[in-house]
RNA sequence: GGGCCGUUAGCUCAGCGGUAGAGCGCUGUCCUCACACGACAGAUGUCAGAGGUUCAAAUCCUCUACGGCCCACCA
């Protein structure tokens, strides 16, 4: 397609930089990434997991998108009308946190600049990030339909969010209620259950005495959170616990606070843990909250949303959680209530975005009722309408859906979809500055626009719920919102549902499950019928990559250094199903080398090319054994690659292509073909080149989804010989399996030839014969078929093993060469008469060592074959295979013994 | 506390019932006319440990040890 890629200008070493930049542009200009809804092709669609607009892409994104691009290009090459939708996610808390850091660096803050200005800053930042991210995706070679770029908070997606919210509301699946939620004190917002991570931390178990109000000794409670005692309303013990039975119903005096609280009985308490007595703080502990409901206990809030002790905390009011704990322990100790302090490591909940310790806090939030939604998702999982690869993720996914709890979707942050609910200030008796999540029983109306007046009292002042939705709420709608849902348009009809979703396992519940639930509920369809779950990328030592640890690898830097194809190769070949990738820069070397190998293979082919018009005039090609052999190996390779791709084992598919190109095609076929390609026989040359170009062209096509740049560059020249040339590789067809039949004779002959070459090369190396020196070879064999094959392909043996004057001994009765080094293969004995070069003592030792090995093998084989159980129970093929191996070993042994005898 | 996964060559990983493999690294020879990001020849493993099933086990089963991950309200 372009003149700049003349073979003359091709470097010995492939240099990716210019090539890549050029193709990124060509592809973009040609519009081949765009979908073609009008074509008479079967659609195949997928949506990008939209990266958060928090900065630049990392290696994890590179892996995720390389896998998708692999599939996208592959499916196009299988004739699908492909639609891969790009986009980004506003990223809620995560992005807001990034901006807060920026503001802090500017010596200001979110609160100081105010909501409006803050939102403006976020929008500017978003634009900037989008540009970076999309640019990086292009550089990675991603064949996304960039004309469809979406953002989770753009106008169309806003419409989808409103529609979803409204429908959930109308169907009674959305409610505002007071719950004990996971509250991040730093972010100042509620989080859903799955946004809380658990981390084992060192801690203490403090034993505190609660005396009886009447003056008795009372009992001792054990707690990890002494500061919550300010909000204690009871102490619970196990009903049957003899130690405390007499205290049940009595009053205790709460130390420091002097409140009287009852001793209650509750089956929840484990008598064996701690002291067997549990302090009950319904406002600040999930278990206690439940107990509070069972026993109708009051809730005393002693910790505020900012993490400080409230007025209820009396003396301690205004202290932070941490300071309050210290002071309370001190005071308890001083007043003699602290009985014991034990170290007690336990898991604490931390915010998945800022790692701050989560505070269970009572507040009014919006929740999605999930039971029914999950039931739908479970059903499609059971009947295989939705499949997960690798299947090992099916059970965890299923269990999560079975155990699902209501989804807290409101967030007290500024960056996100505003909740489309309006409250009348008058009816609700509230003001603009109210802390909404602390106000009970608000009455609101769902509306996208501000209602003109309150429908109940006609008051004109209405205020929108100040909270925003969980960022995963809009993410859950992504597979259909990107096509314009709730509009009923052509795009949606053609490309929805999508075929596959590619993502990492860390967001199976946060995202995959929610898309399934919402997709089924809102569209009645499984949003994607398959999920391809990959691992996450860690550093060399297995640690998660993070900026704070300083162990991140920048994909762009790697692309610049080794080439994008090398990066893609490296990522895919390490992406074993269900496994994380321990990624280091070293792993790019193999990719770079392979890219270069492919490049040079093409270079070789083109340097020895026969022009297409000339090639075309040859009526029939004279295929030689090696031609048939490589075509048949090529055939096998295509089939096995297809099988691996079928089960989404891209690493194995990659490995198969790698091995074929390097080990079979380059190391054997190309070397064999050289003789003809560089020889005088034009007809032979044409045949060899035809085979060479056919296989190479096919391999280049197959490798395109993996390494789009180098293959496209090569193909731009190679396509002259393509029988169905395409403008771009992506628009060509994945190669057909060639219809070639290889005879058993040829197959065996080629194996024998390869064996012979290897054996002679090894002999040369052991004798220290310099590579340039041609050696005379005498071949002896009783095997007529193999001998004939070798005779017919003698030139190849000579060329590959560096032999000359190769002669044959027709039978073993002829006198054997005495002054020669020798080597035996299953079919042949080779003599290399090189008097003067050979130390016969050493030679004899070498042969004896070889004999030792054969005898060892033989021992094992004979033992096997002398076992009657083996003979009667093992499969027929297995036994005959062993017999064959035994025969071969016996023959080798006899010949080696003879050689040793002759030398002695 | 439940569940899942892993433990194979120095490192990262394949193999998952028939005599141990790859990439990188390592050793030796070669700058041989596609490629030194290369060619050729090599070295390297009681396949975590112990039992069991089987004619046969790295591969299947059980237990143990050590890693890792997910879920979970033991104060």
CSV table of C-alpha atoms in Angstrom, one decimal, chain A residues 29 105 166 235 308 384 476 598 688 870 876 887:
chain,number,residue,atom,x,y,z
A,29,UNK,CA,-7.6,7.7,8.6
A,105,UNK,CA,-0.9,20.7,46.5
A,166,UNK,CA,-36.9,6.0,37.7
A,235,UNK,CA,-24.2,-5.6,77.8
A,308,UNK,CA,-15.0,12.9,66.0
A,384,UNK,CA,-25.6,-21.2,30.7
A,476,UNK,CA,-23.8,-1.2,35.6
A,598,UNK,CA,9.2,-12.5,12.2
A,688,UNK,CA,10.0,-23.3,-2.8
A,870,UNK,CA,1.5,-54.5,32.1
A,876,UNK,CA,-2.5,-52.1,23.0
A,887,UNK,CA,13.6,-52.6,19.3
